[in-house]
Amino acid sequence: MSILVTNNLVKHYGKGETKVKALNGVSIEIERDTFTAIVGTSGSGKSTLLNIIGGLDNPTSGDVIIKGKNISKIGKKDLTVFRRRNIGFIFQEFNLIDNITVGENIAIPLTLSQKLGTKEIREKTVEYAKRLGIEEVVDKYPNECSGGQRQRAAIARALVNNPSIIVADEPTGNLDSKNSHELLKILKELNSKEGKTIVMVTHDSMIASYCERILLIKDGKIEGNLEREDLSQKEFFYKIVDMT
Ligand code: ADP
Ligand code: MG
């Protein structure tokens, strides 16, 4: 069974003259333990799709089914809890809160779920900071960190609740090429070693060629589906460039 399914997702912003049709019937299936890239030009509907998949926004019509649960049909409170347990988000702008420390940022999902005491929260925070190689900045503020460190902190925050699905919206968009490659290495390992299901949005074919499957979105519709299969990364890259 697919871990994530969307049925005919439609999303319209605004009304009348100013109405924008951001998604025009998107039906996709994502298998467990896979690393998928959604590619498309700016304005094609990538972020809209990701936000709806992750329960951050509601579709105008259509359904999102995660682990067999139709999240378009559950109440707001239940959705928040479901999302926190099952989905980790990584954003292009990192979305760290500036006036709390890196460690406090990482701990946000733990604090919200109210299951652990202060000591356990600290232990888990340090554990994830260590895993991402940013232990030395746990007690610093985001503006005292490099871009790469901030994105690692954002990843630690996305992982700290151990979600099975990670959605990442242009996670390399604000990173230089060295940090981009390191980030991709981290994501690839999370997928191959820990079986995380990852859906990553990018407009960069090179970045996409790290994934095993590519979905192309154009004007709010899925217009292409490529599987890497036994292609080398270079061959896959050229295939993606060809398709886009
Ligand atoms: P992408 O992430 O591929 O660049 P988006 O999903 O952000 O594309 O946007 C798809 C379309 O929806 C664009 O035309 C964009 O201007 C529009 N859009 C996105 N968010 C909003 C919003 N909150 N209000 C109105 N229009 C929006
Ligand atoms: Mg976007």
PDB file of N, CA, C and O and ligand atoms in Angstrom, residues 13-14 20-22 40-49 169-170 201, ligand 1:
ATOM      1  N   TYR A  13      -6.871  29.739  -5.398  1.00  0.00           N
ATOM      2  CA  TYR A  13      -6.690  30.855  -4.468  1.00  0.00           C
ATOM      3  C   TYR A  13      -7.560  32.005  -4.947  1.00  0.00           C
ATOM      4  O   TYR A  13      -7.636  32.263  -6.150  1.00  0.00           O
ATOM      5  N   GLY A  14      -8.191  32.711  -4.041  1.00  0.00           N
ATOM      6  CA  GLY A  14      -8.974  33.893  -4.399  1.00  0.00           C
ATOM      7  C   GLY A  14     -10.257  33.547  -5.129  1.00  0.00           C
ATOM      8  O   GLY A  14     -10.622  32.373  -5.252  1.00  0.00           O
ATOM      9  N   VAL A  20      -6.792  32.244  -8.827  1.00  0.00           N
ATOM     10  CA  VAL A  20      -5.622  31.529  -9.355  1.00  0.00           C
ATOM     11  C   VAL A  20      -5.869  30.038  -9.195  1.00  0.00           C
ATOM     12  O   VAL A  20      -6.187  29.565  -8.100  1.00  0.00           O
ATOM     13  N   LYS A  21      -5.745  29.300 -10.286  1.00  0.00           N
ATOM     14  CA  LYS A  21      -5.915  27.841 -10.217  1.00  0.00           C
ATOM     15  C   LYS A  21      -4.537  27.216 -10.046  1.00  0.00           C
ATOM     16  O   LYS A  21      -3.843  26.952 -11.023  1.00  0.00           O
ATOM     17  N   ALA A  22      -4.144  26.999  -8.793  1.00  0.00           N
ATOM     18  CA  ALA A  22      -2.781  26.536  -8.514  1.00  0.00           C
ATOM     19  C   ALA A  22      -2.625  25.036  -8.745  1.00  0.00           C
ATOM     20  O   ALA A  22      -1.583  24.582  -9.203  1.00  0.00           O
ATOM     21  N   GLY A  40       9.502  21.373 -11.344  1.00  0.00           N
ATOM     22  CA  GLY A  40       8.628  22.237 -12.131  1.00  0.00           C
ATOM     23  C   GLY A  40       9.124  23.663 -12.012  1.00  0.00           C
ATOM     24  O   GLY A  40       9.851  23.995 -11.072  1.00  0.00           O
ATOM     25  N   THR A  41       8.726  24.503 -12.943  1.00  0.00           N
ATOM     26  CA  THR A  41       9.191  25.889 -12.927  1.00  0.00           C
ATOM     27  C   THR A  41       8.500  26.659 -11.803  1.00  0.00           C
ATOM     28  O   THR A  41       7.551  26.169 -11.187  1.00  0.00           O
ATOM     29  N   SER A  42       8.976  27.861 -11.565  1.00  0.00           N
ATOM     30  CA  SER A  42       8.397  28.716 -10.537  1.00  0.00           C
ATOM     31  C   SER A  42       6.929  28.989 -10.872  1.00  0.00           C
ATOM     32  O   SER A  42       6.595  29.263 -12.021  1.00  0.00           O
ATOM     33  N   GLY A  43       6.061  28.851  -9.868  1.00  0.00           N
ATOM     34  CA  GLY A  43       4.641  29.121 -10.078  1.00  0.00           C
ATOM     35  C   GLY A  43       3.852  27.935 -10.600  1.00  0.00           C
ATOM     36  O   GLY A  43       2.644  28.039 -10.846  1.00  0.00           O
ATOM     37  N   SER A  44       4.510  26.776 -10.749  1.00  0.00           N
ATOM     38  CA  SER A  44       3.811  25.615 -11.314  1.00  0.00           C
ATOM     39  C   SER A  44       2.921  24.898 -10.292  1.00  0.00           C
ATOM     40  O   SER A  44       2.134  24.032 -10.654  1.00  0.00           O
ATOM     41  N   GLY A  45       3.070  25.239  -9.018  1.00  0.00           N
ATOM     42  CA  GLY A  45       2.206  24.649  -7.995  1.00  0.00           C
ATOM     43  C   GLY A  45       2.913  23.707  -7.036  1.00  0.00           C
ATOM     44  O   GLY A  45       2.274  23.020  -6.233  1.00  0.00           O
ATOM     45  N   LYS A  46       4.258  23.699  -7.057  1.00  0.00           N
ATOM     46  CA  LYS A  46       5.016  22.767  -6.224  1.00  0.00           C
ATOM     47  C   LYS A  46       4.764  22.976  -4.733  1.00  0.00           C
ATOM     48  O   LYS A  46       4.449  22.030  -4.016  1.00  0.00           O
ATOM     49  N   SER A  47       4.916  24.210  -4.279  1.00  0.00           N
ATOM     50  CA  SER A  47       4.741  24.470  -2.839  1.00  0.00           C
ATOM     51  C   SER A  47       3.302  24.225  -2.409  1.00  0.00           C
ATOM     52  O   SER A  47       3.054  23.684  -1.325  1.00  0.00           O
ATOM     53  N   THR A  48       2.369  24.623  -3.268  1.00  0.00           N
ATOM     54  CA  THR A  48       0.956  24.391  -2.953  1.00  0.00           C
ATOM     55  C   THR A  48       0.710  22.901  -2.742  1.00  0.00           C
ATOM     56  O   THR A  48       0.084  22.497  -1.752  1.00  0.00           O
ATOM     57  N   LEU A  49       1.231  22.089  -3.648  1.00  0.00           N
ATOM     58  CA  LEU A  49       1.045  20.640  -3.535  1.00  0.00           C
ATOM     59  C   LEU A  49       1.678  20.102  -2.254  1.00  0.00           C
ATOM     60  O   LEU A  49       1.053  19.337  -1.512  1.00  0.00           O
ATOM     61  N   ASP A 169      10.683  21.518   0.930  1.00  0.00           N
ATOM     62  CA  ASP A 169      10.364  22.459  -0.148  1.00  0.00           C
ATOM     63  C   ASP A 169      11.608  23.263  -0.520  1.00  0.00           C
ATOM     64  O   ASP A 169      12.015  24.155   0.224  1.00  0.00           O
ATOM     65  N   GLU A 170      12.220  22.939  -1.639  1.00  0.00           N
ATOM     66  CA  GLU A 170      13.445  23.600  -2.105  1.00  0.00           C
ATOM     67  C   GLU A 170      14.465  23.722  -0.965  1.00  0.00           C
ATOM     68  O   GLU A 170      14.964  24.820  -0.685  1.00  0.00           O
ATOM     69  N   VAL A 201      10.708  19.010  -3.116  1.00  0.00           N
ATOM     70  CA  VAL A 201      10.455  19.902  -4.246  1.00  0.00           C
ATOM     71  C   VAL A 201      11.748  20.594  -4.644  1.00  0.00           C
ATOM     72  O   VAL A 201      12.531  21.002  -3.779  1.00  0.00           O
TER      73      VAL A 201
HETATM   74  P1  ADP B   1       5.846  27.007  -6.941  1.00  0.00           P
HETATM   75  O1  ADP B   1       6.128  26.548  -5.557  1.00  0.00           O
HETATM   76  O2  ADP B   1       5.929  25.928  -7.968  1.00  0.00           O
HETATM   77  O3  ADP B   1       6.682  28.184  -7.344  1.00  0.00           O
HETATM   78  P2  ADP B   1       3.274  27.836  -5.841  1.00  0.00           P
HETATM   79  O4  ADP B   1       2.599  26.591  -5.411  1.00  0.00           O
HETATM   80  O5  ADP B   1       3.895  28.672  -4.798  1.00  0.00           O
HETATM   81  O6  ADP B   1       4.312  27.518  -7.005  1.00  0.00           O
HETATM   82  O7  ADP B   1       2.208  28.753  -6.617  1.00  0.00           O
HETATM   83  C1  ADP B   1       1.341  28.271  -7.626  1.00  0.00           C
HETATM   84  C2  ADP B   1       0.449  29.413  -8.090  1.00  0.00           C
HETATM   85  O8  ADP B   1      -0.419  29.797  -7.030  1.00  0.00           O
HETATM   86  C3  ADP B   1       1.221  30.661  -8.495  1.00  0.00           C
HETATM   87  O9  ADP B   1       0.527  31.275  -9.553  1.00  0.00           O
HETATM   88  C4  ADP B   1       1.163  31.522  -7.244  1.00  0.00           C
HETATM   89  O10 ADP B   1       1.252  32.873  -7.551  1.00  0.00           O
HETATM   90  C5  ADP B   1      -0.204  31.146  -6.676  1.00  0.00           C
HETATM   91  N1  ADP B   1      -0.265  31.269  -5.207  1.00  0.00           N
HETATM   92  C6  ADP B   1       0.499  30.569  -4.319  1.00  0.00           C
HETATM   93  N2  ADP B   1       0.159  30.879  -3.047  1.00  0.00           N
HETATM   94  C7  ADP B   1      -0.837  31.790  -3.143  1.00  0.00           C
HETATM   95  C8  ADP B   1      -1.619  32.504  -2.177  1.00  0.00           C
HETATM   96  N3  ADP B   1      -1.454  32.334  -0.865  1.00  0.00           N
HETATM   97  N4  ADP B   1      -2.553  33.377  -2.656  1.00  0.00           N
HETATM   98  C9  ADP B   1      -2.740  33.546  -3.972  1.00  0.00           C
HETATM   99  N5  ADP B   1      -2.047  32.913  -4.929  1.00  0.00           N
HETATM  100  C10 ADP B   1      -1.105  32.035  -4.532  1.00  0.00           C
END
